[in-house]
Every structure is written in structure tokens, then in C-alpha cells.
Amino acid sequence: MNPADCRILVVDDHALQRLLLVRMLGALPVAEVAEAGNGDDALAQISDAAAPFDLVITDLDMPGMDGMELARRIAALTLPPPVALVSALDSRILASVGNLSRAAGGALQSILPKPVSVDALREAISRIGQPRPASVALPGFSDAELAEGLAAGEFQPWFEPQIELGSGEIVGFEALVRWHHPTLGVLAPFRFIEQIERDPALIATLTDSVLRQSLAALTHWQAAGYCGSLSVNLSPLVLAEIDFANRLCAIVAEYGIAAETLILELTESAAANGSAAIENITRLRMRGFRLSIDDFGTGYSSLQQLSRLPLTELKIDRSFTSRMREDPVSRAAIESSLHLAQRLSLRSCGEGIETAEQVRELRWMGCLVGQGYLFTRPIPGEQLLDWLAHWPTRRGTLIEEWRAD
Ligand code: C2E
Ligand code: MG
Ligand code: MG
């Protein structure tokens, strides 16, 4: 969304703190800033507003309803605005508040340490409209609606490039599903994937469909000279289906694609998912597919479980990338993940790169490959060759930026 159109609600029991925030927001191109002195007033303003708020910035520590409770109650509204929590607490405590509030409803968008800077506010505003966690209370879909959409071919992969951070070369693309909904427009996975993943038949259909469309696109790109990889996301549920590896091999063979070209992204819970999953994973690796552990560090698997998987790549979750600058715990998580990747000879891939500074830091810490909005938002398949043709020019500018001191 255009920041100049956005409406922000500032919630703080201290009038002076509120005034400071309102002043800082006044220096940014936003449409309107409203104020509330407590959580009840904030909820009333959100419900009564003629036009919805695009962001609520609230203090964490308030008498009565504190910022966490307010975030939880906002999450329970239909179409809740994102919430940014402001606090003077130590960043480690803040990280746990972040996890808590995400678990409690997912309206939380960012945490702003006190004293709040104009840059931090600008960043929080720039995140408005980006996908938030699956638990946000948005209107759901029935299984029948999802099945109909799948049957009608409304679920299509978009593609996000993966860049070798040393050279700026494109080394691969990750397929990310989008639902081209007939009335609601293009929907990102957080609106539907959790529900699809609850039903083995639905997730099997979605996986096959995304895979077939991605392979068809890949044959087209290869004919035009592309020689990188293609990554696809696999849900733990499809891996638990005993015949999955054989089915996947048959599909890939139909399109005449070499197994080595495909990178199958698993989540940490795949490792803990029983013997069928381990059998599938091992068989796929034996057939030559590459295997990546997605969102590394966000699950609950032990190193022992992970060491049972014949992995070739480790992906650093974007939550760590986005917080590494201000949060030493995220930075430490990245450093130890990269160390582990090196020791196990895995390729490392950093997700969610949005700034040249993040590229510089990740490279410095030893990360080989990266992806994120800095390079581009996910691209519809039919626009990909065009985007690739323009990459060499864009690459030159970006490399200069991330190599600059
Ligand atoms: P993921 O595999 O970890 O994918 C990365 C997600 O991060 C994508 O969200 C991508 O658009 C987003 N992203 C990439 N760069 C940036 C960035 O710089 N900043 C921010 N804020 N976000 C960035 P998306 O497409 O919404 O996908 C979310 C998740 O949905 C994926 O996470 C994956 O777990 C799941 N998913 C997507 N496609 C499929 C699929 O075909 N099958 C299955 N089973 N799951 C899928
Ligand atoms: Mg992925
Ligand atoms: Mg990921």
C-alpha cells in the first residue's frame, strides 16, 4: 500500500510519549494519525472508524489492558489491522513477547524498541499489507471451496529467484503457490495453506498441481537457456504418504527434467514424522533430488532428528534475517545455522532479504545464496523470462550497493 494513504492509531497511556510518536509520524507521509490513551479506547476507535486503520502502534506496558492483551483482542476482530508493539524491555524479553503474541493470534507485525526511531516507524509502515502469520483471524474457506478452486486450476505457482550472493548470479527459483480467487483476487498461502494441509487429499492435489505447473514452466525456461534449479515446498503430510516418492519421480520423468534440478523443501517437522516420511526422503535423495530444510530454527526438531535426513541445503528463516540487526539472539541463530551448514557441507540460503545491508551481513557471516524482496517479489510464471532478461542491469546496481561500505 502507498504509505501516504495509511491511517495509524497510536496507543499509549503516557500523553508525552504519545505526543512524541505522533510528532515523528507527522514527519512521514501518512494520511492520518489518531490517538488512544488505553486499550478500551483503542478497540472502540477501531470498531467505530469510518475507514479501517492500517496500523496500530501500541505501548506494551500500560495499566489495565497491556499491549499484549490489546494485540490479542485486535487479532480476534474481523480483518484486524497489524499491530506494532513499543517497549523499553530487553530485546530478549521482547522476542518472547513476540512469540507469545504470535501464538495468541498473530496480529503482531513488529516490535519497536524504545526510544522509537523514525527509521523503525518507516519500516513498520512499509510492512503494512505484507502477509502475516496463518493464525490471523481472517474469513476462512470451506473444504468444498478449496476443492473447487483446485479443480478449476485457480492455484498457480509464482516464482522467487535465488541469488548467489558473491556473484549476483541467479541460481534458482522457488515455486510459491498463489490462489487466483474469482472474487477476492490473488491470495497468498497464509490465507489457505494451513487448512489445505489439514486434509491429505487436498494437499496431495495441491502439491501435484504446483509441481506439474512448475515443471511445465521450467521446460519452457530451459528451452530459453535457463540452467538453474527449481525449489518446491513439500508439506509433512504428503511425505507421510508411503508412495509419494515414487509418484513424484514419475511426474518429474514425464516432463523430462533431471532430478538434480529439483530442490525439495522440507520443514523441520518432516523429520519427526515417522518412518514413511524418512523412507520417502531417503528414496528421493537416492534418486538424485536435492533436499532443503526450510525455515530452519523455527521448528522443534532436535539435531539428532535432522542428522537422520540426507540434506543438501539449509534455509535461514526470514524472521531471523529481518531481526538480525537489532536482535542479538536472531544474529546468533543465523551464525550457528551457517556454522552447522558449513560443517555438514550444506548449501546455505538466507530468506527474506530486503536490504543491501542484510546481503552484506549474510555474506560476511558465510551465507552463499539468498532470496527476498530486495531482488523482487514473487513473479507470475509468464513474466519470468522477461524479468530474467532485465536482471543483468539490475544486478549491476545491486552489487554496487551491497559491496559499498
Ligand atoms: P517459505 O517456503 O518459507 O517461503 C518464503 C515466504 O517468504 C514466501 O511467502 C515469500 O513470498 C516470503 N518472502 C520472500 N522474501 C521475502 C521478504 O523479503 N520479506 C518478506 N516479508 N517475505 C518474503 P509466501 O509465498 O506467502 O509463502 C508462505 C509459505 O507458504 C511458504 O514459506 C511455504 O511454507 C508455504 N508454501 C508456499 N507455496 C507452497 C506450496 O506450493 N506447497 C506447500 N506445501 N507450501 C507452500
Ligand atoms: Mg520454502
Ligand atoms: Mg522458508
Coordinates of C-alpha atoms and ligand atoms in Angstrom, one line a residue:
M1 CA 0.0 0.0 0.0
N2 CA 1.1 3.6 -0.5
P3 CA 2.3 4.9 2.9
A4 CA 0.7 8.3 2.0
D5 CA -2.8 6.6 2.2
C6 CA -2.3 4.9 5.5
R7 CA -4.2 5.6 8.8
I8 CA -2.4 4.9 12.0
L9 CA -3.7 4.6 15.6
V10 CA -1.2 5.4 18.4
V11 CA -2.0 3.9 21.8
D12 CA -0.1 4.9 24.9
D13 CA -1.2 5.8 28.5
H14 CA 1.6 8.5 28.7
A15 CA 0.5 11.7 27.0
L16 CA 4.0 12.8 26.4
Q17 CA 5.1 9.5 24.8
R18 CA 2.0 9.6 22.6
L19 CA 2.8 13.1 21.5
L20 CA 6.4 12.2 20.6
L21 CA 5.2 9.3 18.4
V22 CA 2.5 11.4 16.8
R23 CA 5.2 14.1 16.0
M24 CA 7.5 11.5 14.5
L25 CA 4.7 10.1 12.4
G26 CA 3.9 13.6 11.3
A27 CA 7.3 13.8 9.7
L28 CA 6.4 10.8 7.5
P29 CA 4.0 10.8 4.5
V30 CA 1.0 9.2 6.2
A31 CA -2.7 10.2 5.7
E32 CA -3.9 10.3 9.3
V33 CA -2.8 9.6 12.9
A34 CA -5.3 9.0 15.7
E35 CA -4.6 8.6 19.4
A36 CA -5.9 6.5 22.2
G37 CA -4.9 6.6 25.9
N38 CA -5.8 3.0 26.7
G39 CA -6.7 -0.4 25.2
D40 CA -10.5 0.0 25.6
D41 CA -10.5 3.4 23.8
A42 CA -8.3 1.9 21.1
L43 CA -10.7 -1.0 20.5
A44 CA -13.7 1.4 20.4
Q45 CA -12.0 3.6 17.9
I46 CA -11.0 0.6 15.7
S47 CA -14.7 -0.7 15.7
D48 CA -16.2 2.8 15.1
A49 CA -13.8 4.0 12.5
A50 CA -15.3 5.1 9.2
A51 CA -12.3 3.8 7.3
P52 CA -10.2 0.9 8.8
F53 CA -6.9 1.6 10.4
D54 CA -3.8 0.2 8.6
L55 CA -1.6 0.0 11.6
V56 CA -1.9 0.2 15.4
I57 CA 1.2 1.3 17.3
T58 CA 0.8 0.5 21.0
D59 CA 2.9 0.7 24.1
L60 CA 3.5 -2.7 25.7
D61 CA 3.4 -1.7 29.3
M62 CA 0.1 0.0 30.1
P63 CA -2.1 -0.2 33.2
G64 CA -5.3 -2.2 32.8
M65 CA -5.1 -3.8 29.3
D66 CA -1.4 -4.1 28.3
G67 CA -0.1 -4.1 24.7
M68 CA -0.1 -7.9 24.5
E69 CA -3.8 -8.2 25.5
L70 CA -4.7 -5.4 23.1
A71 CA -2.8 -7.3 20.3
R72 CA -4.7 -10.5 21.1
R73 CA -8.1 -8.7 21.2
I74 CA -7.4 -6.9 17.9
A75 CA -6.5 -10.3 16.4
A76 CA -10.0 -11.5 17.2
L77 CA -11.6 -8.8 15.1
T78 CA -12.6 -9.5 11.5
L79 CA -9.9 -8.0 9.3
P80 CA -7.7 -6.9 12.1
P81 CA -5.1 -4.1 11.5
P82 CA -1.5 -5.1 12.1
V83 CA -0.1 -4.2 15.5
A84 CA 3.4 -2.8 16.3
L85 CA 4.4 -3.1 20.0
V86 CA 6.6 -0.4 21.5
S87 CA 8.6 -1.3 24.6
A88 CA 11.7 -0.4 26.6
L89 CA 12.2 -4.1 27.7
D90 CA 15.4 -6.0 26.9
S91 CA 15.3 -7.4 23.3
R92 CA 15.3 -11.0 24.5
I93 CA 12.2 -10.5 26.6
L94 CA 10.7 -8.7 23.6
A95 CA 11.4 -11.7 21.4
S96 CA 9.5 -13.9 23.7
V97 CA 6.6 -11.4 23.8
G98 CA 6.7 -11.6 20.0
N99 CA 6.4 -15.4 20.1
L100 CA 3.6 -15.2 22.7
S101 CA 1.6 -12.7 20.8
R102 CA 2.0 -14.6 17.5
A103 CA 0.8 -17.7 19.2
A104 CA -2.1 -15.8 20.7
G105 CA -3.5 -14.5 17.4
G106 CA -0.9 -13.2 15.0
A107 CA -2.0 -9.5 14.7
L108 CA 1.5 -8.6 15.8
Q109 CA 3.6 -7.2 12.9
S110 CA 6.6 -5.7 14.6
I111 CA 8.3 -4.9 17.8
L112 CA 9.8 -1.4 18.2
P113 CA 12.4 -0.9 20.9
K114 CA 12.2 2.3 22.9
P115 CA 13.3 5.0 22.1
V116 CA 11.5 4.6 18.8
S117 CA 13.3 5.9 15.8
V118 CA 11.8 7.4 12.7
D119 CA 13.5 4.7 10.7
A120 CA 11.8 2.0 12.8
L121 CA 8.4 3.7 12.2
R122 CA 9.1 3.9 8.5
E123 CA 10.0 0.2 8.4
A124 CA 6.8 -0.8 10.3
I125 CA 4.7 1.3 7.8
S126 CA 6.5 -0.3 4.8
R127 CA 5.4 -3.7 6.1
I128 CA 1.7 -2.9 6.0
G129 CA -0.1 -5.2 3.6
Q130 CA 2.6 -8.0 3.7
P131 CA 1.4 -11.5 4.6
R132 CA 1.1 -12.1 8.3
P133 CA 1.0 -15.5 10.1
A134 CA -1.6 -18.0 9.3
S135 CA -3.4 -17.6 12.7
V136 CA -4.7 -14.1 11.9
A137 CA -8.5 -14.3 12.1
L138 CA -9.5 -13.8 8.5
P139 CA -12.6 -15.3 7.0
G140 CA -11.8 -18.9 6.2
F141 CA -12.8 -21.1 3.3
S142 CA -14.8 -24.4 3.3
D143 CA -13.0 -27.6 2.1
A144 CA -15.5 -27.6 -0.7
E145 CA -14.5 -24.1 -1.9
L146 CA -10.8 -25.1 -1.7
A147 CA -11.5 -28.3 -3.7
E148 CA -13.5 -26.4 -6.3
G149 CA -10.7 -23.8 -6.7
L150 CA -8.2 -26.6 -7.1
A151 CA -10.3 -28.4 -9.7
A152 CA -10.7 -25.1 -11.6
G153 CA -6.9 -24.6 -11.8
E154 CA -7.1 -21.4 -9.7
F155 CA -4.0 -22.4 -7.7
Q156 CA -0.8 -21.4 -9.5
P157 CA 2.9 -21.2 -8.7
W158 CA 4.6 -17.8 -8.7
F159 CA 8.4 -17.8 -8.5
E160 CA 11.0 -16.2 -6.3
P161 CA 14.6 -16.0 -7.6
Q162 CA 17.5 -17.3 -5.5
I163 CA 20.7 -15.3 -6.0
E164 CA 24.3 -16.3 -5.4
L165 CA 25.4 -13.5 -3.0
G166 CA 29.0 -13.4 -4.2
S167 CA 28.4 -13.0 -7.9
G168 CA 24.8 -11.9 -8.1
E169 CA 24.0 -14.8 -10.5
I170 CA 20.5 -16.3 -10.5
V171 CA 21.0 -19.9 -9.3
G172 CA 17.4 -21.0 -8.9
F173 CA 13.7 -20.2 -8.4
E174 CA 11.4 -21.2 -5.6
A175 CA 7.8 -22.0 -6.5
L176 CA 5.3 -20.3 -4.2
V177 CA 1.6 -21.1 -4.6
R178 CA -1.0 -18.3 -5.1
W179 CA -4.8 -18.7 -5.3
H180 CA -6.3 -16.6 -8.1
H181 CA -9.6 -16.4 -6.4
P182 CA -12.5 -15.4 -8.7
T183 CA -13.8 -12.6 -6.4
L184 CA -11.1 -12.0 -3.8
G185 CA -8.1 -11.6 -6.2
V186 CA -4.7 -13.1 -5.7
L187 CA -4.3 -14.8 -2.2
A188 CA -1.0 -15.6 -0.6
P189 CA -0.6 -19.0 1.2
F190 CA -1.2 -17.7 4.7
R191 CA -4.9 -17.4 3.7
F192 CA -5.4 -21.1 2.9
I193 CA -2.3 -23.4 3.2
E194 CA -2.9 -24.3 6.9
Q195 CA -6.4 -25.5 6.0
I196 CA -5.3 -27.4 2.9
E197 CA -2.6 -29.1 4.9
R198 CA -5.2 -30.5 7.3
D199 CA -6.7 -32.7 4.5
P200 CA -4.4 -35.3 2.9
A201 CA -6.5 -35.4 -0.3
L202 CA -6.4 -31.6 -0.7
I203 CA -2.7 -31.2 0.0
A204 CA -1.8 -34.1 -2.4
T205 CA -3.9 -32.4 -5.2
L206 CA -2.3 -29.0 -4.5
T207 CA 1.3 -30.5 -4.4
D208 CA 0.8 -32.3 -7.7
S209 CA -0.8 -29.3 -9.3
V210 CA 2.0 -26.9 -8.2
L211 CA 4.6 -29.4 -9.2
R212 CA 3.2 -30.0 -12.7
Q213 CA 2.7 -26.3 -13.5
S214 CA 6.2 -25.5 -12.2
L215 CA 7.8 -28.4 -14.3
A216 CA 6.0 -27.2 -17.4
A217 CA 7.3 -23.7 -16.8
L218 CA 10.8 -25.0 -16.2
T219 CA 10.9 -26.9 -19.5
H220 CA 9.9 -23.6 -21.2
W221 CA 12.7 -21.6 -19.4
Q222 CA 15.2 -24.3 -20.1
A223 CA 14.4 -24.1 -23.8
A224 CA 15.2 -20.4 -23.5
G225 CA 18.6 -21.1 -21.9
Y226 CA 17.9 -21.2 -18.1
C227 CA 20.0 -23.7 -16.3
G228 CA 19.4 -23.1 -12.6
S229 CA 17.4 -25.1 -10.1
L230 CA 13.7 -25.2 -9.1
S231 CA 12.7 -25.4 -5.4
V232 CA 9.3 -26.7 -4.4
N233 CA 7.7 -26.8 -0.9
L234 CA 6.6 -30.2 0.5
S235 CA 4.1 -30.4 3.4
P236 CA 4.9 -33.0 6.1
L237 CA 1.6 -34.6 5.2
V238 CA 2.5 -35.6 1.7
L239 CA 5.8 -37.0 2.9
A240 CA 3.8 -39.3 5.2
E241 CA 2.1 -40.9 2.2
I242 CA 4.1 -44.1 1.6
D243 CA 4.1 -44.0 -2.2
F244 CA 4.9 -40.3 -2.5
A245 CA 8.5 -40.6 -3.7
N246 CA 7.5 -42.9 -6.5
R247 CA 4.7 -40.7 -7.6
L248 CA 6.9 -37.6 -7.6
C249 CA 9.6 -39.5 -9.6
A250 CA 7.0 -40.5 -12.2
I251 CA 5.7 -36.9 -12.6
V252 CA 9.2 -35.4 -12.9
A253 CA 10.2 -38.1 -15.5
E254 CA 7.0 -37.2 -17.6
Y255 CA 8.4 -33.7 -18.1
G256 CA 11.9 -34.9 -18.9
I257 CA 13.5 -32.9 -16.1
A258 CA 16.7 -34.2 -14.3
A259 CA 16.1 -35.0 -10.6
E260 CA 19.2 -32.9 -9.7
T261 CA 17.4 -29.8 -11.0
L262 CA 14.8 -30.0 -8.3
I263 CA 15.3 -28.9 -4.7
L264 CA 12.6 -30.3 -2.4
E265 CA 12.0 -28.1 0.6
L266 CA 11.0 -29.9 3.8
T267 CA 10.1 -28.4 7.2
E268 CA 11.7 -29.5 10.4
S269 CA 8.6 -31.4 11.4
A270 CA 9.0 -33.7 8.4
A271 CA 12.0 -35.2 10.3
A272 CA 9.8 -36.0 13.3
N273 CA 7.0 -37.5 11.2
G274 CA 7.7 -41.2 11.3
S275 CA 9.2 -43.9 9.2
A276 CA 7.2 -43.3 6.0
A277 CA 8.5 -39.8 5.8
I278 CA 12.1 -40.9 6.4
E279 CA 11.7 -43.6 3.7
N280 CA 10.3 -41.1 1.2
I281 CA 13.0 -38.6 1.9
T282 CA 15.8 -41.1 1.7
R283 CA 14.4 -42.6 -1.6
L284 CA 14.1 -39.1 -3.1
R285 CA 17.7 -38.3 -2.2
M286 CA 18.8 -41.7 -3.7
R287 CA 17.1 -40.8 -7.0
G288 CA 19.2 -37.5 -7.1
F289 CA 16.8 -34.9 -5.9
R290 CA 18.3 -32.2 -3.7
L291 CA 16.7 -31.7 -0.2
S292 CA 16.5 -28.5 1.7
I293 CA 15.4 -27.8 5.3
D294 CA 13.1 -24.8 5.1
D295 CA 12.6 -22.2 7.9
F296 CA 15.5 -23.6 9.8
G297 CA 15.4 -22.8 13.5
T298 CA 11.7 -22.2 13.8
G299 CA 10.6 -25.8 14.5
Y300 CA 11.2 -28.2 17.3
S301 CA 13.3 -30.9 15.7
S302 CA 16.5 -32.0 17.5
L303 CA 19.8 -32.0 15.8
Q304 CA 19.7 -35.8 16.1
Q305 CA 16.5 -35.9 14.1
L306 CA 17.9 -33.6 11.5
S307 CA 21.1 -35.6 11.1
R308 CA 18.9 -38.5 10.0
L309 CA 18.0 -36.6 6.9
P310 CA 20.2 -36.6 3.8
L311 CA 20.0 -32.9 3.4
T312 CA 21.8 -30.7 0.8
E313 CA 20.6 -27.2 1.8
L314 CA 19.7 -25.2 4.9
K315 CA 17.4 -22.2 4.6
I316 CA 17.6 -19.5 7.2
D317 CA 14.1 -18.4 8.2
R318 CA 13.2 -14.8 7.2
S319 CA 12.2 -14.0 10.8
F320 CA 15.9 -14.2 11.7
T321 CA 17.1 -12.2 8.7
S322 CA 14.6 -9.4 9.4
R323 CA 15.6 -9.1 13.0
M324 CA 19.3 -9.7 12.9
R325 CA 20.3 -6.1 13.0
E326 CA 18.5 -5.2 16.3
D327 CA 18.2 -8.6 17.9
P328 CA 21.4 -10.4 19.0
V329 CA 19.5 -13.7 19.5
S330 CA 18.5 -13.7 15.8
R331 CA 22.0 -12.9 14.8
A332 CA 23.4 -15.8 16.9
A333 CA 20.8 -18.1 15.4
I334 CA 22.0 -17.2 11.9
E335 CA 25.6 -17.6 12.9
S336 CA 25.2 -21.0 14.4
S337 CA 22.9 -22.2 11.5
L338 CA 25.6 -21.1 9.0
H339 CA 28.3 -22.9 11.0
L340 CA 26.2 -26.0 11.0
A341 CA 25.6 -25.8 7.3
Q342 CA 29.4 -25.5 6.7
R343 CA 30.2 -28.4 8.9
L344 CA 27.6 -30.6 7.2
S345 CA 28.6 -29.3 3.7
L346 CA 25.1 -27.9 3.1
R347 CA 24.4 -25.0 0.8
S348 CA 23.1 -22.1 2.9
C349 CA 20.3 -19.9 1.7
G350 CA 19.1 -16.8 3.5
E351 CA 15.4 -15.9 3.2
G352 CA 13.6 -12.6 3.4
I353 CA 16.4 -10.3 2.3
E354 CA 15.0 -6.8 2.0
T355 CA 18.1 -4.6 2.2
A356 CA 21.6 -4.4 0.8
E357 CA 22.9 -4.3 4.3
Q358 CA 21.3 -7.7 5.0
V359 CA 23.1 -9.1 2.0
R360 CA 26.4 -7.7 3.2
E361 CA 26.0 -9.1 6.7
L362 CA 24.8 -12.5 5.5
R363 CA 27.7 -12.7 3.1
W364 CA 30.1 -11.7 5.8
M365 CA 28.8 -14.5 8.0
G366 CA 29.3 -17.0 5.2
C367 CA 25.8 -17.4 3.6
L368 CA 26.1 -18.4 0.0
V369 CA 22.7 -17.9 -1.5
G370 CA 19.8 -15.5 -0.7
Q371 CA 16.3 -14.6 -1.8
G372 CA 13.9 -11.8 -0.8
Y373 CA 12.0 -8.7 -1.8
L374 CA 15.3 -6.8 -2.4
F375 CA 15.6 -8.8 -5.6
T376 CA 11.9 -8.9 -6.4
R377 CA 8.6 -10.0 -5.1
P378 CA 7.5 -13.5 -6.4
I379 CA 6.8 -13.3 -10.1
P380 CA 4.0 -14.9 -12.1
G381 CA 5.4 -17.7 -14.4
E382 CA 4.6 -15.9 -17.6
Q383 CA 6.6 -12.8 -16.6
L384 CA 9.7 -14.7 -15.5
L385 CA 11.7 -14.8 -18.8
D386 CA 11.1 -11.1 -19.2
W387 CA 12.3 -10.5 -15.6
L388 CA 15.4 -12.7 -16.2
A389 CA 16.3 -10.6 -19.3
H390 CA 16.4 -7.5 -17.2
W391 CA 18.3 -9.0 -14.3
P392 CA 21.9 -8.2 -15.6
T393 CA 21.2 -4.5 -15.4
R394 CA 19.6 -4.6 -12.0
R395 CA 22.3 -7.0 -10.7
G396 CA 25.0 -4.4 -11.5
T397 CA 23.3 -1.7 -9.5
L398 CA 22.5 -4.0 -6.5
I399 CA 26.0 -5.4 -6.4
E400 CA 27.4 -1.9 -6.2
E401 CA 25.1 -1.2 -3.3
W402 CA 25.9 -4.3 -1.2
R403 CA 29.6 -4.1 -1.9
A404 CA 29.7 -0.4 -0.9
D405 CA 31.0 0.3 2.7
Ligands
C2E1 P1 8.5 -20.4 2.6 O1 8.7 -21.6 1.7 O2 9.5 -20.1 3.7 O3 8.5 -19.2 1.5 C1 9.1 -17.9 1.7 C2 8.0 -16.9 2.0 O4 8.6 -15.7 2.3 C3 7.1 -16.6 0.8 O5 5.8 -16.3 1.3 C4 7.7 -15.4 0.2 O6 6.9 -14.6 -0.6 C5 8.1 -14.7 1.5 N1 9.2 -13.7 1.3 C6 10.2 -13.8 0.5 N2 11.0 -12.8 0.5 C7 10.5 -12.0 1.5 C8 11.0 -10.8 2.0 O7 12.0 -10.2 1.7 N3 10.2 -10.2 3.0 C9 9.1 -10.8 3.5 N4 8.4 -10.2 4.5 N5 8.6 -12.0 3.0 C10 9.4 -12.6 2.0 P2 4.5 -16.9 0.7 O8 4.6 -17.1 -0.8 O9 3.4 -16.2 1.3 O10 4.6 -18.4 1.3 C11 4.5 -18.7 2.7 C12 4.7 -20.1 3.0 O11 3.7 -20.9 2.4 C13 6.0 -20.7 2.4 O12 7.0 -20.3 3.2 C14 5.7 -22.2 2.4 O13 5.9 -22.7 3.7 C15 4.2 -22.2 2.1 N6 4.0 -22.6 0.7 C16 4.1 -21.7 -0.4 N7 3.9 -22.4 -1.6 C17 3.6 -23.7 -1.2 C18 3.3 -24.9 -1.9 O14 3.3 -25.0 -3.1 N8 3.2 -26.1 -1.2 C19 3.3 -26.1 0.2 N9 3.1 -27.2 0.8 N10 3.5 -25.0 0.9 C20 3.7 -23.8 0.2
MG2 MG 10.1 -22.6 1.1
MG3 MG 11.2 -20.5 4.4

